């Protein structure tokens, strides 16, 4: 069994080992022990804070193997993107160009630096070991952040977005960056990512990035080809997010051209499909007609104050006030018979 829980200070070393194998160009993951420790400290303070409206809080979750106590994944959610400044992205625009003298009117595809995603809640940092063979635990890790938002809606905004890593080559270089960002930063892609620590709200971005529309037809073919495309390591996250209800929209990442998915919370399955249920003792319940074949996989989460989330097969709970959990599940969640939990089908 796997459990998703808030990160703890003692997890820093295990996180450093886990993230050492992650893709270098995925900009939303901390890399060094110092940055990991700072993120963990910030997360612990965020979970402990009394929050009236979303602000600078960032929440980091880990996926733990209950039996071995080994960390096998991590994911984060930020209450308000650009909380320490302004979140920058490129908006895909269509500019109308008109010449009355020549009687010509046509549309031009352009990229415009914008800050419209500032203050949206942001999902980031999704990483799971052995993603190619991951099962329901991957969906649990991705969804648990949103289940926490369901339990604590005052901590987050009504709109969410997720930047996904764009295409890079075997050396970690980005064709999109080489065509655009490199010309203004005068450094290669990975050096630029290290310089800004993966952030998209640093002052130097608005100081160096072009403020005028960038005409896409003037970019080299390889750069145009990767706009809005996902790094292979992000395909699992993309699939899980689109199943959740996120959609690619008009924004792309300013560094690698990766897609930015977004959604209003009411369009997300974790919000629209979650149910509050009382915990029932599974071993005291009569067998369901159909046995295991009739069971449904649910992500189940405990509470805002002592958040834990697991995934397990249960008897269908939609028509009942209760969900039947075995002892191991109740222990992993830290709940007892009669306590309330939220659950959503996976």
XYZ file of C-alpha atoms in Angstrom:
346
model
C 0.000 0.000 0.000
C 1.075 3.566 -0.697
C 0.196 6.707 1.248
C 0.521 10.365 0.260
C 1.335 12.673 3.158
C 2.799 16.147 3.745
C 6.575 16.234 3.591
C 8.505 16.263 6.874
C 11.977 17.670 7.692
C 13.333 14.120 8.035
C 12.488 13.480 4.335
C 15.150 15.812 2.917
C 17.807 13.131 2.392
C 15.366 10.671 0.818
C 14.024 13.394 -1.480
C 17.526 14.318 -2.589
C 18.174 10.689 -3.539
C 14.804 10.375 -5.274
C 15.132 13.558 -7.331
C 18.713 12.846 -8.380
C 17.306 10.560 -11.092
C 14.758 13.055 -12.418
C 15.015 14.846 -15.770
C 17.352 17.886 -15.488
C 15.126 20.171 -17.555
C 11.975 19.738 -15.456
C 12.042 23.207 -13.987
C 9.481 22.779 -11.195
C 11.608 20.312 -9.191
C 14.245 21.479 -6.687
C 17.646 19.903 -7.368
C 20.187 20.617 -4.657
C 19.950 19.568 -1.021
C 19.873 23.238 -0.033
C 16.874 23.996 -2.271
C 15.086 20.799 -1.271
C 15.558 21.657 2.420
C 14.275 25.197 1.831
C 11.189 23.882 0.020
C 10.522 21.361 2.805
C 10.831 24.096 5.437
C 8.462 26.329 3.490
C 5.974 23.480 3.081
C 5.993 22.571 6.775
C 5.302 26.217 7.639
C 2.521 26.390 5.024
C 0.704 23.335 6.387
C 0.949 24.768 9.910
C -0.182 28.280 8.969
C -3.642 29.638 9.655
C -4.794 30.818 6.225
C -7.719 33.092 5.385
C -6.896 33.720 1.734
C -4.287 32.044 -0.510
C -0.917 33.749 -0.410
C 2.701 32.558 -0.421
C 2.011 29.014 0.825
C 3.518 26.025 -0.967
C 2.593 22.467 -0.064
C 4.901 19.546 -0.820
C 3.607 15.967 -0.667
C 5.475 12.664 -0.750
C 4.363 9.205 -1.860
C 5.519 6.609 0.646
C 5.537 2.818 0.508
C 3.792 1.911 3.761
C 5.683 -1.363 4.210
C 9.236 -0.220 3.434
C 8.790 3.452 4.470
C 10.600 4.361 1.254
C 9.740 7.551 -0.624
C 8.892 6.778 -4.249
C 7.321 10.030 -5.449
C 6.648 13.682 -4.770
C 4.298 16.437 -5.963
C 3.552 20.006 -4.963
C 0.868 22.655 -5.120
C 1.328 26.399 -4.652
C -1.495 28.487 -3.244
C -0.825 31.448 -5.506
C 1.528 31.420 -8.506
C 3.978 34.296 -8.502
C 3.276 34.962 -4.823
C 6.718 36.531 -4.508
C 6.240 38.568 -7.682
C 4.587 38.043 -11.050
C 4.250 34.702 -12.846
C 5.299 35.040 -16.473
C 4.249 32.921 -19.443
C 3.930 33.319 -23.196
C 0.397 33.712 -24.506
C -0.294 32.319 -27.959
C -1.817 35.271 -29.787
C -3.183 35.870 -33.264
C -2.450 39.420 -34.365
C -4.472 40.977 -37.147
C -2.393 42.996 -39.606
C -4.192 45.359 -41.940
C -2.954 47.593 -44.764
C -5.716 49.787 -46.153
C -3.434 51.097 -48.890
C -2.707 47.583 -50.153
C -6.144 46.245 -49.236
C -4.461 43.412 -47.292
C -5.647 41.818 -44.065
C -4.114 38.714 -42.527
C -3.462 37.000 -39.201
C -0.030 36.402 -37.707
C 0.760 33.883 -34.976
C 2.697 35.633 -32.199
C 3.864 35.037 -28.629
C 3.277 37.741 -26.038
C 4.868 37.867 -22.589
C 2.037 38.044 -20.069
C 1.298 37.779 -16.357
C -2.313 36.608 -16.522
C -1.687 33.377 -14.579
C -0.448 35.271 -11.535
C -2.476 34.316 -8.419
C -3.854 31.117 -9.967
C -3.066 28.080 -7.821
C -0.266 26.070 -9.430
C 0.425 22.339 -9.455
C 4.088 21.461 -9.944
C 6.925 19.094 -9.155
C 5.200 15.802 -9.995
C 7.743 12.988 -10.030
C 7.355 9.277 -9.424
C 10.052 6.614 -9.606
C 9.566 3.898 -12.223
C 6.799 5.917 -13.876
C 6.607 3.496 -16.810
C 5.319 0.740 -14.530
C 3.464 2.861 -11.966
C -0.110 1.858 -11.219
C -2.875 3.594 -9.301
C -0.314 5.132 -6.951
C 0.619 7.601 -9.719
C -2.980 8.795 -9.969
C -3.107 9.000 -6.186
C 0.005 11.193 -6.041
C -1.287 13.549 -8.732
C -4.794 13.767 -7.294
C -3.912 13.987 -3.590
C -2.911 17.651 -3.933
C -6.356 18.458 -5.265
C -8.046 16.403 -2.558
C -6.193 18.558 -0.059
C -7.583 21.609 -1.871
C -11.078 20.100 -1.599
C -10.582 19.745 2.155
C -9.081 23.238 2.511
C -10.655 25.419 -0.216
C -9.760 28.627 1.650
C -6.083 27.887 1.007
C -6.384 27.942 -2.793
C -7.879 29.902 -5.667
C -10.756 28.897 -7.911
C -8.492 28.337 -10.919
C -5.539 25.979 -11.220
C -2.792 25.567 -13.797
C 0.053 23.132 -14.410
C 3.211 23.855 -16.454
C 4.567 20.713 -18.098
C 8.169 20.285 -19.184
C 8.787 21.001 -22.850
C 10.888 19.056 -25.326
C 14.643 18.898 -24.739
C 17.319 16.829 -26.458
C 19.554 14.134 -24.975
C 21.874 16.841 -23.642
C 19.063 18.703 -21.872
C 18.965 21.531 -24.411
C 15.736 23.127 -25.623
C 15.183 24.076 -29.297
C 12.645 26.677 -28.162
C 15.103 28.257 -25.744
C 17.893 28.216 -28.314
C 15.704 30.150 -30.744
C 14.420 32.731 -28.282
C 15.541 32.846 -24.650
C 19.226 32.288 -25.374
C 19.316 35.465 -27.471
C 18.296 37.560 -24.445
C 19.866 35.649 -21.524
C 23.138 34.837 -23.321
C 23.361 31.428 -21.629
C 22.225 27.903 -22.403
C 18.978 26.379 -21.186
C 20.185 24.438 -18.144
C 22.383 27.339 -16.982
C 19.382 29.665 -17.203
C 17.215 27.228 -15.249
C 19.873 26.970 -12.542
C 20.245 30.754 -12.426
C 16.575 31.361 -11.671
C 16.033 28.147 -9.696
C 13.160 27.048 -11.909
C 11.132 30.144 -11.006
C 8.955 32.037 -13.452
C 8.524 35.147 -11.340
C 12.020 36.607 -11.158
C 12.572 40.263 -12.019
C 15.319 39.374 -14.482
C 12.734 37.594 -16.664
C 10.824 40.776 -17.347
C 14.115 42.654 -17.632
C 15.521 40.330 -20.306
C 12.587 38.721 -22.137
C 11.096 40.668 -25.071
C 8.093 42.849 -24.204
C 6.963 43.044 -27.819
C 5.143 40.221 -29.677
C 7.447 37.544 -31.057
C 6.290 36.470 -34.522
C 6.242 32.683 -34.561
C 6.809 32.369 -38.359
C 10.206 34.015 -37.817
C 11.341 31.319 -35.397
C 13.354 28.355 -36.753
C 11.371 25.256 -37.695
C 12.637 23.117 -34.763
C 11.488 25.777 -32.285
C 8.029 26.016 -33.861
C 7.731 22.225 -33.889
C 8.207 21.864 -30.107
C 5.876 24.680 -29.033
C 3.247 23.206 -26.753
C 4.834 19.750 -26.909
C 5.587 17.661 -23.817
C 8.853 16.104 -22.741
C 8.495 12.288 -22.801
C 8.957 12.214 -19.024
C 5.808 14.314 -18.664
C 3.427 12.042 -20.584
C 2.200 10.241 -17.465
C 1.482 13.540 -15.726
C -0.276 14.841 -18.836
C -2.520 11.778 -19.043
C -3.441 11.984 -15.359
C -4.129 15.710 -15.534
C -6.322 15.494 -18.627
C -8.289 12.669 -16.990
C -8.700 15.006 -14.025
C -10.151 17.726 -16.254
C -7.223 19.996 -17.130
C -6.950 21.281 -20.699
C -4.167 22.833 -22.743
C -5.009 26.463 -23.320
C -3.378 29.501 -24.874
C -0.257 29.641 -22.705
C 3.177 28.032 -23.010
C 6.266 28.112 -20.833
C 8.596 31.019 -21.522
C 11.741 28.879 -21.330
C 11.113 25.538 -23.040
C 7.772 26.174 -24.792
C 6.060 23.369 -22.866
C 2.255 23.438 -22.564
C 0.451 24.999 -19.614
C -2.768 23.200 -18.676
C -5.481 24.940 -16.710
C -8.977 24.471 -15.342
C -11.562 25.986 -13.037
C -11.959 23.853 -9.939
C -15.547 22.957 -10.836
C -14.248 21.251 -13.993
C -11.926 19.003 -11.983
C -13.012 15.496 -11.037
C -11.540 15.764 -7.540
C -13.920 18.641 -6.791
C -17.012 17.528 -8.684
C -16.695 13.806 -7.920
C -15.502 13.741 -4.311
C -17.863 12.490 -1.605
C -17.814 12.754 2.181
C -18.296 9.349 3.793
C -18.163 7.796 7.251
C -15.560 5.102 7.807
C -17.044 1.629 8.277
C -15.212 -1.477 9.387
C -14.735 -3.608 6.265
C -14.312 -6.883 8.130
C -17.734 -6.472 9.769
C -19.553 -5.918 6.463
C -21.269 -8.790 4.618
C -19.688 -9.766 1.252
C -20.867 -7.753 -1.731
C -22.625 -9.616 -4.512
C -20.054 -9.962 -7.261
C -17.091 -10.032 -4.836
C -13.846 -8.382 -5.933
C -15.149 -7.904 -9.464
C -17.727 -5.442 -8.129
C -15.173 -3.334 -6.276
C -14.168 0.169 -7.367
C -10.823 1.934 -6.893
C -11.094 5.032 -4.748
C -8.636 7.660 -3.627
C -9.487 8.287 0.020
C -8.213 11.246 2.065
C -8.533 11.931 5.758
C -8.542 15.575 6.901
C -6.943 18.976 6.375
C -5.238 18.941 9.788
C -3.752 15.433 9.531
C -3.824 14.854 5.800
C -3.230 11.382 4.459
C -4.413 9.838 1.189
C -4.434 6.257 -0.068
C -5.912 4.350 -2.984
C -7.653 1.004 -2.600
C -10.474 -1.103 -4.044
C -13.747 -0.795 -2.113
C -17.364 -1.710 -2.519
C -19.186 1.063 -4.463
C -19.911 3.867 -2.003
C -22.063 6.259 -4.046
C -25.363 4.970 -2.666
C -24.144 4.596 0.917
C -23.282 6.970 3.749
C -20.182 4.940 4.538
C -17.076 3.533 2.906
C -15.726 0.203 4.161
C -12.006 0.310 4.965
C -9.860 -2.589 6.227
C -7.618 -2.102 9.285
C -4.464 -1.378 7.237
C -6.251 1.395 5.332
C -7.631 2.944 8.524
C -4.171 2.868 10.068
C -2.539 4.453 7.004
C -5.111 7.248 7.029
C -5.000 7.692 10.800
C -8.785 7.334 11.106
C -11.148 5.198 13.137
C -14.592 3.736 12.476
C -17.111 6.580 12.369
C -14.641 9.269 11.277
C -15.328 11.244 8.088
C -13.172 10.953 4.967
C -13.506 12.141 1.389
C -13.223 9.739 -1.515
C -13.246 9.946 -5.285
C -13.143 7.258 -7.950
C -9.845 6.743 -9.736
